Tab-separated table of C-alpha atoms in Angstrom:
chain	number	residue	atom	x	y	z
A	462	MET	CA	89.197	73.781	59.375
A	463	ARG	CA	91.455	75.883	62.082
A	464	LYS	CA	90.155	77.431	64.564
A	465	TRP	CA	91.125	80.387	65.575
A	466	LEU	CA	91.057	82.411	68.246
A	467	VAL	CA	90.312	86.012	69.897
A	468	GLY	CA	92.294	86.698	73.151
A	469	CYS	CA	91.412	89.764	75.472
A	470	THR	CA	93.007	89.924	78.088
A	471	GLN	CA	91.743	91.315	81.773
A	472	PRO	CA	93.883	92.488	84.460
A	473	ARG	CA	91.567	90.667	86.976
A	474	ARG	CA	89.505	87.053	87.812
A	475	VAL	CA	86.504	89.071	88.111
A	476	ALA	CA	86.222	91.671	85.581
A	477	ALA	CA	87.194	87.523	82.642
A	478	MET	CA	84.140	86.443	84.674
A	479	SER	CA	81.900	89.104	84.816
A	480	VAL	CA	82.374	90.767	81.241
A	481	SER	CA	82.351	87.582	79.195
A	482	ARG	CA	79.170	86.916	81.227
A	483	ARG	CA	78.104	90.082	79.885
A	484	VAL	CA	79.376	88.993	76.364
A	485	ALA	CA	77.445	86.121	75.717
A	486	ASP	CA	74.100	87.391	76.867
A	487	GLU	CA	74.298	90.142	74.927
A	488	MET	CA	75.089	87.698	71.748
A	489	ASP	CA	72.692	85.357	73.219
A	490	VAL	CA	74.849	82.966	73.561
A	491	VAL	CA	76.201	79.738	76.125
A	492	ILE	CA	78.945	80.690	78.314
A	493	GLY	CA	81.586	78.152	77.728
A	494	GLU	CA	79.993	78.086	74.102
A	495	GLU	CA	81.155	80.881	71.648
A	496	VAL	CA	82.174	82.986	74.199
A	497	GLY	CA	84.304	82.115	77.462
A	498	TYR	CA	86.427	82.843	80.257
A	499	SER	CA	89.501	81.423	82.151
A	500	ILE	CA	90.786	82.591	85.563
A	501	ARG	CA	93.343	80.816	88.229
A	502	PHE	CA	91.771	77.596	88.519
A	503	GLU	CA	88.703	77.662	86.552
A	504	ASP	CA	88.445	77.259	83.007
A	505	CYS	CA	84.660	77.936	81.651
A	506	SER	CA	85.642	77.965	77.353
A	507	GLY	CA	85.649	74.523	75.103
A	508	PRO	CA	86.633	73.711	71.600
A	509	ARG	CA	83.640	75.880	70.347
A	510	THR	CA	85.109	78.770	72.223
A	511	VAL	CA	85.590	82.249	69.941
A	512	LEU	CA	86.442	84.827	71.686
A	513	LYS	CA	87.674	83.482	75.123
A	514	TYR	CA	88.740	86.628	78.296
A	515	LEU	CA	90.783	85.209	80.751
A	516	THR	CA	93.188	87.109	82.727
A	517	ASP	CA	96.894	88.591	81.807
A	518	GLY	CA	98.477	86.195	84.262
A	519	MET	CA	97.357	82.966	81.418
A	520	LEU	CA	97.827	84.211	79.100
A	521	LEU	CA	101.042	83.908	80.375
A	522	ARG	CA	100.911	80.949	81.491
A	523	GLU	CA	99.502	79.392	77.740
A	524	ALA	CA	102.648	81.704	76.418
A	525	MET	CA	105.001	79.257	78.348
A	526	ALA	CA	103.572	76.641	76.155
A	527	ASP	CA	103.289	78.377	73.017
A	528	PRO	CA	105.575	81.606	72.571
A	529	LEU	CA	104.046	82.578	69.958
A	530	LEU	CA	100.210	81.971	70.684
A	531	GLN	CA	98.997	80.395	67.177
A	532	ARG	CA	95.839	79.657	68.836
A	533	TYR	CA	95.185	83.284	68.764
A	534	LYS	CA	94.506	85.226	65.811
A	535	VAL	CA	93.847	88.314	67.436
A	536	ILE	CA	94.711	89.642	70.676
A	537	ILE	CA	93.190	92.184	72.595
A	538	LEU	CA	95.621	94.252	76.468
A	539	ASP	CA	92.336	95.430	77.823
A	540	GLU	CA	93.249	98.174	80.675
A	541	ALA	CA	96.659	98.060	80.011
A	542	HIS	CA	96.849	101.199	81.804
A	543	GLU	CA	97.083	99.117	84.884
A	544	ARG	CA	100.193	97.416	83.789
A	545	THR	CA	100.105	94.805	85.975
A	546	LEU	CA	103.345	92.800	86.084
A	547	SER	CA	102.092	89.883	83.512
A	548	THR	CA	100.818	92.519	81.573
A	549	ASP	CA	104.443	93.782	81.008
A	550	ILE	CA	105.687	90.534	80.921
A	551	LEU	CA	102.942	90.020	77.718
A	552	PHE	CA	104.260	93.132	76.183
A	553	ALA	CA	108.116	92.254	75.726
A	554	LEU	CA	106.251	88.498	74.647
A	555	LEU	CA	103.806	89.950	71.997
A	556	LYS	CA	106.626	92.190	70.797
A	557	GLY	CA	108.482	88.840	69.770
A	558	ALA	CA	105.857	87.525	68.403
A	559	LEU	CA	104.947	89.965	65.771
A	560	SER	CA	108.113	89.585	64.327
A	561	ASN	CA	107.638	85.989	64.539
A	562	ARG	CA	103.956	85.955	63.245
A	563	PRO	CA	102.901	88.520	60.605
A	564	ASP	CA	98.711	87.290	61.215
A	565	LEU	CA	99.116	88.423	64.002
A	566	LYS	CA	97.081	91.396	65.720
A	567	LEU	CA	97.871	93.151	69.261
A	568	VAL	CA	95.300	95.380	70.704
A	569	VAL	CA	96.199	97.168	73.239
A	570	MET	CA	93.980	99.070	75.217
A	571	SER	CA	92.947	100.937	77.730
A	572	ALA	CA	90.724	105.295	78.491
A	573	THR	CA	94.220	106.694	80.003
A	574	LEU	CA	97.309	104.474	78.217
A	575	GLU	CA	100.270	106.727	77.190
A	576	ALA	CA	100.026	106.361	73.986
A	577	GLU	CA	102.851	108.319	73.091
A	578	THR	CA	105.357	105.559	75.327
A	579	PHE	CA	103.683	102.704	73.691
A	580	GLN	CA	103.761	103.692	70.286
A	581	ARG	CA	107.395	104.403	70.859
A	582	TYR	CA	107.470	100.773	72.690
A	583	PHE	CA	105.199	98.704	69.516
A	584	ILE	CA	107.711	100.694	67.015
A	585	GLY	CA	105.244	103.436	65.224
A	586	ALA	CA	101.475	101.123	66.219
A	587	PRO	CA	98.810	102.753	64.494
A	588	LEU	CA	97.161	104.933	66.695
A	589	MET	CA	93.555	105.058	66.510
A	590	LYS	CA	91.552	107.480	69.374
A	591	VAL	CA	87.788	106.252	69.816
A	592	PRO	CA	85.476	108.675	71.248
A	593	GLY	CA	83.590	108.320	74.464
A	594	ARG	CA	80.143	108.828	75.383
A	595	LEU	CA	80.658	109.770	78.597
A	596	HIS	CA	77.657	112.051	80.567
A	597	PRO	CA	78.907	115.355	81.725
A	598	VAL	CA	80.735	114.780	85.295
A	599	GLU	CA	80.618	117.207	88.174
A	600	ILE	CA	84.227	117.758	90.030
A	601	MET	CA	84.362	118.585	93.334
A	602	TYR	CA	87.408	118.831	95.743
A	603	THR	CA	87.341	119.357	99.459
A	604	LYS	CA	88.717	123.219	100.308
A	605	GLU	CA	90.985	121.023	103.430
A	606	PRO	CA	93.272	116.869	103.106
A	607	GLU	CA	89.942	114.856	105.043
A	608	ARG	CA	92.463	113.520	108.465
A	609	ASP	CA	90.384	110.667	108.122
A	610	TYR	CA	89.568	109.693	104.398
A	611	LEU	CA	86.907	106.157	105.211
A	612	GLU	CA	85.195	108.437	108.113
A	613	GLY	CA	84.782	111.506	105.002
A	614	ALA	CA	83.781	109.296	102.993
A	615	ILE	CA	80.547	108.410	105.179
A	616	ARG	CA	79.538	111.309	105.901
A	617	THR	CA	80.107	112.177	101.628
A	618	VAL	CA	77.634	108.936	101.429
A	619	VAL	CA	75.419	110.837	103.796
A	620	GLN	CA	74.653	114.131	102.742
A	621	ILE	CA	74.772	113.168	99.407
A	622	HIS	CA	71.523	110.738	99.965
A	623	MET	CA	70.372	114.146	102.189
A	624	CYS	CA	70.658	115.771	99.993
A	625	GLU	CA	70.436	115.587	96.052
A	626	PRO	CA	68.161	113.801	93.637
A	627	PRO	CA	67.502	109.889	93.367
A	628	GLY	CA	70.527	108.472	91.896
A	629	ASP	CA	73.082	105.196	92.297
A	630	ILE	CA	76.350	105.771	94.848
A	631	LEU	CA	79.761	104.111	94.543
A	632	VAL	CA	82.075	105.022	97.088
A	633	PHE	CA	85.990	103.438	96.662
A	634	LEU	CA	87.916	102.235	99.519
A	635	THR	CA	90.833	99.890	100.000
A	636	GLY	CA	90.058	97.277	101.322
A	637	GLU	CA	87.343	94.552	102.212
A	638	GLU	CA	88.388	95.357	106.377
A	639	GLU	CA	87.580	99.291	106.153
A	640	ILE	CA	84.688	98.454	103.301
A	641	GLU	CA	82.068	95.977	105.115
A	642	GLU	CA	83.047	98.743	107.998
A	643	ALA	CA	81.920	101.898	105.877
A	644	CYS	CA	78.756	98.948	105.464
A	645	ARG	CA	77.922	98.754	108.396
A	646	ARG	CA	77.640	102.431	109.196
A	647	ILE	CA	75.677	103.863	106.179
A	648	ASN	CA	73.105	100.998	107.489
A	649	LYS	CA	72.652	102.772	110.693
A	650	GLU	CA	72.622	105.597	109.666
A	651	LEU	CA	69.987	105.672	106.258
A	652	GLY	CA	68.247	102.272	107.600
A	653	ASP	CA	65.808	100.627	105.013
A	654	GLN	CA	66.440	103.830	103.010
A	655	VAL	CA	69.117	103.049	100.594
A	656	LYS	CA	70.765	98.891	99.945
A	657	VAL	CA	74.587	99.128	100.982
A	658	LEU	CA	76.698	96.667	98.890
A	659	PRO	CA	79.839	95.763	99.282
A	660	LEU	CA	82.420	95.046	96.206
A	661	TYR	CA	85.730	92.730	96.553
A	662	ALA	CA	87.736	90.112	95.166
A	663	THR	CA	87.342	87.879	98.031
A	664	LEU	CA	83.497	88.408	98.556
A	665	PRO	CA	82.083	85.588	96.979
A	666	GLN	CA	80.438	85.690	93.440
A	667	ALA	CA	76.623	85.104	94.437
A	668	MET	CA	77.228	88.874	96.347
A	669	GLN	CA	79.024	90.611	93.551
A	670	GLN	CA	75.929	89.905	91.257
A	671	LYS	CA	74.267	91.992	93.348
A	672	ILE	CA	75.812	95.299	92.738
A	673	PHE	CA	73.562	94.759	89.261
A	674	ASP	CA	70.596	93.988	90.650
A	675	PRO	CA	68.794	97.677	89.999
A	676	ALA	CA	67.716	99.725	93.285
A	677	PRO	CA	64.925	98.999	95.509
A	678	GLU	CA	61.706	100.972	94.490
A	679	GLY	CA	61.913	105.240	96.180
A	680	GLY	CA	65.290	104.094	97.709
A	681	ARG	CA	68.727	104.315	96.214
A	682	LYS	CA	71.378	101.606	95.417
A	683	ILE	CA	74.739	101.950	97.790
A	684	VAL	CA	77.828	100.210	96.563
A	685	VAL	CA	80.787	100.607	98.766
A	686	SER	CA	84.222	98.875	96.733
A	687	THR	CA	87.332	98.416	95.972
A	688	ASN	CA	89.048	99.951	92.506
A	689	ILE	CA	87.927	97.037	90.733
A	690	ALA	CA	84.808	98.706	90.073
A	691	GLU	CA	87.082	101.434	88.884
A	692	THR	CA	87.554	99.814	85.035
A	693	SER	CA	87.196	96.241	85.793
A	694	LEU	CA	83.127	97.109	85.812
A	695	THR	CA	80.388	99.282	84.956
A	696	ILE	CA	77.131	99.244	87.626
A	697	ASP	CA	74.423	100.698	85.823
A	698	GLY	CA	72.631	103.743	87.329
A	699	ILE	CA	75.740	104.651	88.890
A	700	VAL	CA	75.286	109.550	89.085
A	701	TYR	CA	77.148	110.477	92.271
A	702	VAL	CA	81.562	109.288	93.440
A	703	VAL	CA	83.194	109.464	95.987
A	704	ASP	CA	86.570	109.722	95.296
A	705	PRO	CA	89.181	109.806	98.414
A	706	GLY	CA	91.556	109.070	96.469
A	707	PHE	CA	93.515	105.876	98.175
A	708	VAL	CA	93.963	102.462	97.530
A	709	LYS	CA	95.705	99.745	99.082
A	710	GLN	CA	98.164	98.354	96.122
A	711	LYS	CA	101.630	95.725	96.610
A	712	VAL	CA	105.000	97.013	97.853
A	713	TYR	CA	108.573	94.115	97.367
A	714	ASN	CA	110.928	95.366	99.681
A	715	PRO	CA	114.553	93.223	97.957
A	716	GLN	CA	116.400	93.877	100.628
A	717	THR	CA	113.386	92.683	103.811
A	718	ARG	CA	112.629	90.586	100.984
A	719	GLY	CA	108.682	90.885	102.235
A	720	GLU	CA	106.013	91.810	100.081
A	721	SER	CA	103.750	94.220	102.221
A	722	PHE	CA	100.417	95.921	100.598
A	723	LEU	CA	100.314	99.434	101.569
A	724	VAL	CA	97.563	102.163	100.981
A	725	SER	CA	98.598	104.246	98.904
A	726	PRO	CA	98.345	107.597	96.717
A	727	ILE	CA	95.808	106.652	93.930
A	728	SER	CA	97.426	108.198	89.787
A	729	LYS	CA	96.007	110.694	87.848
A	730	ALA	CA	94.663	108.464	85.697
A	731	SER	CA	93.235	105.963	88.354
A	732	ALA	CA	90.949	109.734	89.032
A	733	LEU	CA	89.886	109.766	85.850
A	734	GLN	CA	88.776	107.083	85.652
A	735	ARG	CA	86.965	106.570	89.358
A	736	THR	CA	85.060	109.924	87.788
A	737	GLY	CA	84.466	108.730	84.399
A	738	ARG	CA	81.941	105.894	86.933
A	739	ALA	CA	79.399	109.139	87.533
A	740	GLY	CA	78.544	109.368	83.998
A	741	ARG	CA	77.849	105.916	81.913
A	742	THR	CA	74.113	106.567	81.974
A	743	ARG	CA	73.485	110.234	82.459
A	744	PRO	CA	75.026	113.869	84.318
A	745	GLY	CA	77.147	112.530	87.829
A	746	LYS	CA	79.296	113.836	89.922
A	747	CYS	CA	82.151	113.006	91.864
A	748	PHE	CA	83.250	113.731	95.010
A	749	ARG	CA	86.344	113.750	95.264
A	750	LEU	CA	88.358	113.765	99.398
A	751	TYR	CA	91.250	115.505	98.178
A	752	THR	CA	92.173	119.370	97.372
A	753	GLU	CA	92.422	120.103	94.086
A	754	LYS	CA	96.360	121.456	94.288
A	755	SER	CA	96.571	117.764	95.447
A	756	PHE	CA	95.720	116.794	92.403
A	757	ASN	CA	97.702	118.989	89.881
A	758	ASN	CA	101.278	118.618	91.866
A	759	ASP	CA	100.896	116.059	93.839
A	760	MET	CA	99.193	112.656	92.042
A	761	ARG	CA	101.417	110.742	89.901
A	762	THR	CA	100.151	110.566	85.902
A	763	GLN	CA	100.158	106.817	85.954
A	764	THR	CA	99.610	104.492	88.355
A	765	HIS	CA	103.476	102.932	88.930
A	766	PRO	CA	104.103	99.742	87.073
A	767	GLU	CA	103.745	97.075	88.969
A	768	ILE	CA	107.176	95.196	88.039
A	769	LEU	CA	108.791	97.239	89.574
A	770	ARG	CA	107.463	97.142	93.198
A	771	SER	CA	106.724	93.008	93.032
A	772	ASN	CA	109.039	90.188	93.865
A	773	LEU	CA	109.264	88.204	90.742
A	774	ALA	CA	110.920	85.426	91.472
A	775	ASP	CA	107.622	83.720	89.813
A	776	THR	CA	108.496	85.447	86.570
A	777	VAL	CA	111.383	85.008	86.554
A	778	LEU	CA	111.150	81.331	86.486
A	779	THR	CA	108.194	81.819	83.692
A	780	LEU	CA	110.551	83.524	81.416
A	781	ALA	CA	113.623	80.491	82.362
A	782	LYS	CA	110.552	77.768	80.988
A	783	MET	CA	110.375	79.609	77.883
A	784	GLY	CA	113.856	80.113	77.370
A	785	ILE	CA	114.845	83.051	78.290
A	786	CYS	CA	117.373	83.732	80.950
A	787	ASN	CA	119.375	86.327	79.596
A	788	LEU	CA	116.900	89.444	81.810
A	789	VAL	CA	119.671	92.764	81.212
A	790	SER	CA	119.055	92.073	77.069
A	791	PHE	CA	114.686	91.267	78.203
A	792	ASP	CA	113.018	93.454	76.245
A	793	PHE	CA	111.241	94.723	79.515
A	794	MET	CA	108.842	98.834	78.859
A	795	ASP	CA	110.202	99.827	82.151
A	796	PRO	CA	113.212	97.453	83.153
A	797	PRO	CA	113.213	95.931	87.273
A	798	ALA	CA	115.597	97.399	90.036
A	799	PRO	CA	118.718	95.002	89.133
A	800	GLU	CA	118.354	94.434	92.804
A	801	THR	CA	115.104	92.867	92.466
A	802	VAL	CA	116.718	90.128	89.629
A	803	MET	CA	119.000	89.306	91.920
A	804	ARG	CA	117.076	88.868	94.962
A	805	ALA	CA	114.402	86.748	92.648
A	806	LEU	CA	117.935	84.731	90.786
A	807	GLU	CA	119.216	83.953	94.320
A	808	VAL	CA	115.374	81.990	96.004
A	809	LEU	CA	115.120	80.089	92.876
A	810	ASN	CA	119.257	78.973	93.354
A	811	TYR	CA	118.259	78.244	96.394
A	812	LEU	CA	115.023	76.136	95.669
A	813	GLY	CA	116.978	74.350	92.696
A	814	ALA	CA	114.694	75.823	90.412
A	815	LEU	CA	118.016	77.485	89.145
A	816	ASP	CA	121.489	76.055	88.388
A	817	ASP	CA	124.038	78.288	90.147
A	818	GLU	CA	125.237	79.304	85.942
A	819	GLY	CA	120.725	80.969	85.921
A	820	ASN	CA	119.973	77.603	83.646
A	821	LEU	CA	116.257	76.319	84.618
A	822	THR	CA	117.333	72.700	86.218
A	823	ARG	CA	115.022	69.521	86.182
A	824	THR	CA	113.028	70.210	89.267
A	825	GLY	CA	112.576	73.791	88.023
A	826	GLU	CA	111.127	72.935	85.137
A	827	MET	CA	108.213	70.815	87.512
A	828	MET	CA	107.909	73.968	89.213
A	829	SER	CA	106.864	75.931	86.657
A	830	GLU	CA	103.813	72.932	85.924
A	831	PHE	CA	102.300	74.201	88.725
A	832	PRO	CA	100.008	77.659	88.880
A	833	LEU	CA	101.403	78.642	92.383
A	834	ASN	CA	104.566	80.701	93.546
A	835	PRO	CA	107.814	78.759	93.912
A	836	GLN	CA	107.952	78.855	97.260
A	837	MET	CA	104.440	76.436	97.653
A	838	ALA	CA	105.410	74.348	94.055
A	839	LYS	CA	109.166	73.061	95.910
A	840	MET	CA	106.723	71.568	98.342
A	841	LEU	CA	104.900	69.907	96.492
A	842	ILE	CA	107.558	68.731	94.475
A	843	VAL	CA	109.276	67.550	98.186
A	844	SER	CA	106.564	66.629	99.358
A	845	PRO	CA	106.583	62.300	98.119
A	846	GLU	CA	110.130	62.071	98.904
A	847	LEU	CA	109.576	62.878	102.880
A	848	ASN	CA	106.171	60.488	102.837
A	849	CYS	CA	103.263	63.693	103.312
A	850	SER	CA	102.430	64.343	99.711
A	851	ASN	CA	98.079	64.467	100.150
A	852	GLU	CA	98.689	67.058	103.679
A	853	ILE	CA	101.090	69.491	101.479
A	854	LEU	CA	98.424	69.769	98.928
A	855	SER	CA	95.457	70.208	101.568
A	856	VAL	CA	98.159	72.383	103.016
A	857	SER	CA	99.203	74.568	99.536
A	858	ALA	CA	95.080	74.057	98.305
A	859	MET	CA	93.807	76.202	101.157
A	860	LEU	CA	96.654	79.012	100.793
A	861	SER	CA	95.103	79.455	96.751
A	862	ALA	CA	91.456	79.736	97.860
A	863	PRO	CA	89.398	82.894	100.048
A	864	ASN	CA	90.162	82.658	103.691
A	865	CYS	CA	87.896	80.260	105.029
A	866	PHE	CA	87.173	81.216	108.455
A	867	LEU	CA	83.842	83.820	109.218
A	868	ARG	CA	83.924	86.737	112.041
A	869	PRO	CA	80.951	87.772	111.476
A	870	ARG	CA	80.689	90.782	113.694
A	871	GLU	CA	76.935	90.122	115.614
A	872	ALA	CA	79.629	86.680	116.289
A	873	GLN	CA	83.089	87.219	116.424
A	874	LYS	CA	83.678	86.132	119.988
A	875	ALA	CA	81.830	82.766	118.979
A	876	ALA	CA	83.239	82.447	115.268
A	877	ASP	CA	86.882	82.794	117.870
A	878	GLU	CA	85.826	79.869	119.872
A	879	ALA	CA	84.855	77.699	117.064
A	880	LYS	CA	88.998	78.883	114.972
A	881	ALA	CA	90.865	78.442	118.832
A	882	ARG	CA	89.338	74.776	117.884
A	883	PHE	CA	90.997	74.023	114.388
A	884	ALA	CA	94.525	75.130	115.891
A	885	HIS	CA	97.506	73.939	116.042
A	886	ILE	CA	100.692	75.188	117.593
A	887	ASP	CA	102.824	74.812	114.925
A	888	GLY	CA	101.179	77.265	113.172
A	889	ASP	CA	98.616	78.396	110.394
A	890	HIS	CA	99.772	76.197	108.050
A	891	LEU	CA	98.254	73.589	109.705
A	892	THR	CA	95.547	74.921	111.627
A	893	LEU	CA	94.045	75.018	107.700
A	894	LEU	CA	95.356	71.402	107.453
A	895	ASN	CA	92.964	70.472	110.737
A	896	VAL	CA	90.266	73.055	109.182
A	897	TYR	CA	90.391	71.103	105.622
A	898	ASN	CA	90.323	67.681	106.850
A	899	ASP	CA	87.327	67.790	109.795
A	900	PHE	CA	85.904	69.370	106.749
A	901	LYS	CA	86.692	65.611	104.553
A	902	GLN	CA	85.863	64.066	107.489
A	903	HIS	CA	82.391	65.615	107.815
A	904	ASN	CA	81.644	64.808	104.704
A	905	GLU	CA	81.458	68.004	102.977
A	906	ASP	CA	78.583	69.068	105.018
A	907	PRO	CA	77.008	72.783	104.770
A	908	ASN	CA	75.605	72.460	107.549
A	909	TRP	CA	78.880	71.627	109.265
A	910	CYS	CA	80.765	74.364	108.109
A	911	TYR	CA	78.293	77.206	108.895
A	912	ASP	CA	78.862	75.852	112.733
A	913	ASN	CA	81.638	76.146	112.493
A	914	PHE	CA	82.372	79.238	111.500
A	915	ILE	CA	83.388	78.126	108.154
A	916	SER	CA	82.775	79.174	105.142
A	917	TYR	CA	81.493	76.741	102.629
A	918	ARG	CA	82.135	78.791	98.985
A	919	ALA	CA	86.061	79.020	100.243
A	920	MET	CA	85.962	74.935	100.912
A	921	LYS	CA	84.415	73.751	97.583
A	922	ALA	CA	86.676	75.989	96.129
A	923	ALA	CA	89.858	75.011	98.299
A	924	ASP	CA	88.611	70.816	97.236
A	925	ASN	CA	88.398	72.147	93.244
A	926	VAL	CA	91.921	73.557	93.801
A	927	ARG	CA	93.552	70.295	95.058
A	928	GLN	CA	91.847	68.435	92.607
A	929	GLN	CA	93.685	70.394	90.222
A	930	LEU	CA	97.208	69.886	91.963
A	931	VAL	CA	96.288	66.299	92.405
A	932	ARG	CA	95.623	66.371	88.009
A	933	ILE	CA	99.903	68.327	88.072
A	934	MET	CA	100.981	66.192	90.630
A	935	THR	CA	100.283	62.547	88.627
A	936	ARG	CA	101.152	63.996	85.674
A	937	LEU	CA	104.847	65.202	86.476
A	938	ASN	CA	104.606	61.135	88.071
A	939	LEU	CA	104.455	62.698	91.804
A	940	LYS	CA	102.839	59.765	94.711
A	941	MET	CA	100.839	60.420	96.750
A	942	CYS	CA	101.599	59.549	99.755
A	943	SER	CA	100.468	60.261	103.932
A	944	SER	CA	102.914	59.431	107.321
A	945	ASP	CA	101.114	56.975	109.366
A	946	PHE	CA	98.949	59.897	110.790
A	947	ASN	CA	100.266	59.447	115.213
A	948	SER	CA	103.798	57.991	114.047
A	949	ARG	CA	106.605	61.031	115.457
A	950	ASP	CA	107.566	61.661	111.712
A	951	TYR	CA	103.991	62.920	110.186
A	952	TYR	CA	104.275	66.682	111.212
A	953	VAL	CA	107.829	66.954	111.480
A	954	ASN	CA	107.849	65.509	108.094
A	955	ILE	CA	105.556	68.379	107.105
A	956	ARG	CA	107.670	70.885	108.558
A	957	LYS	CA	110.346	69.571	106.461
A	958	ALA	CA	108.470	70.070	103.294
A	959	MET	CA	107.811	73.497	104.331
A	960	LEU	CA	110.943	74.443	105.366
A	961	ALA	CA	111.772	73.483	101.862
A	962	GLY	CA	109.771	75.842	99.652
A	963	GLY	CA	110.439	78.722	101.860
A	964	SER	CA	114.611	77.681	101.036
A	965	LEU	CA	115.920	77.168	104.211
A	966	ARG	CA	117.584	74.741	103.898
A	967	THR	CA	119.988	74.525	107.271
A	968	HIS	CA	116.600	74.003	109.213
A	969	TRP	CA	116.415	70.549	108.099
A	970	ARG	CA	120.051	69.739	110.220
A	971	LEU	CA	118.662	71.676	112.987
A	972	LEU	CA	114.639	70.258	112.557
A	973	ASP	CA	116.501	66.465	112.442
A	974	ARG	CA	118.511	67.257	115.387
A	975	GLN	CA	115.784	68.613	117.111
A	976	GLY	CA	113.654	66.028	116.724
């Protein structure tokens, strides 16, 4: 008998893992059995899985092999208002799949969705409104805009702790550096009276799980988080929310072909989601560190879709793999700028993934098999020709894992000196290669990592990624090889492979001349 799957997508890895574990606990089953999850480089599901949580990117990769997603009976796109790049592509693909599979059910879910837009896109799909069970939340604004939102957030947390009744606090900030600084300063101000916990995507999983621990007896828990706590995670006990009104977003400039993470104002939809965190278990308060006028007049209604501010090279390659080469007629909900699409086509053509007519080449087919960006995939494919595939695999794995270098505040100088011992004159890629090689030469010893301010978790993650990439290389009949370390060509070949991934063909000849 054929087993059908129910798939539920989440925009973030952390959410897919935490929600699946919570559902498995509530169903009293082992995670990975009836309930599982799938994220990049980690699949915790099996033949008995019926309910599968996965990132939208992983469902998109499944659609590359099976555009009709015939394993699934029901697909739930959760937190659709976040409009991630993969979610927008899935909208169009699933719209096409629905017309070919009458038995497939698609559920698009969000607490702050512009429902009418989605109804029009899915041609009059039924709308179901489920009333929330939110406790009343009192919203407070500042009289004047904050000059320094980090300073304002820390000051507000201290005031809440001193003046408000018991209840945990959730503070939203934009990134790891800000969060760690805020945690340090709050601990310095309030000491043992509170338990301060950071939360961001690259934090080790064991540290992330600590946010669910109850507050200490007679104390207060303070969670300082990026926007992953906005919708992806529910933390029991939160009564007070501090919202500075900013988020860090990825922005792509097609003219310079550069991506950057910029601190940007949030949307009204995000502000409402943040406010809702305070009313999950009892009446709460939300302290917005911006004026009511700014909320009403300056904030956009919804978050700007990621497809309008991203490099589309990976997306175009994915669509080409699925036989969709005419991007002009592709049914985007919000079509990207033509210049962004042209830049993506140019990059893929330079890399040899697309021919001059825009058709997928054999190289492009191989590149699409790797769960990496096109540049790194091309780097791996070229590396056997240059006799350095083992080294390029290690570099790619290290780039795909969290940052391996630790720099604790109390030992910054020692950490910098330790990092300098791995440094290579030709740049960060070869520095990472040195770290990985030393890690393996010391038999993956955690004590070696501790002594050298290297994250053992990051190194194990990189090693796991490398093993998976090796399996893909083997399946594609790409050989594992290395040049003699003492030969003149060892580092030259590695640099050539990296330049091939950068689509800078002309530099090959320059590199040859320079020797």
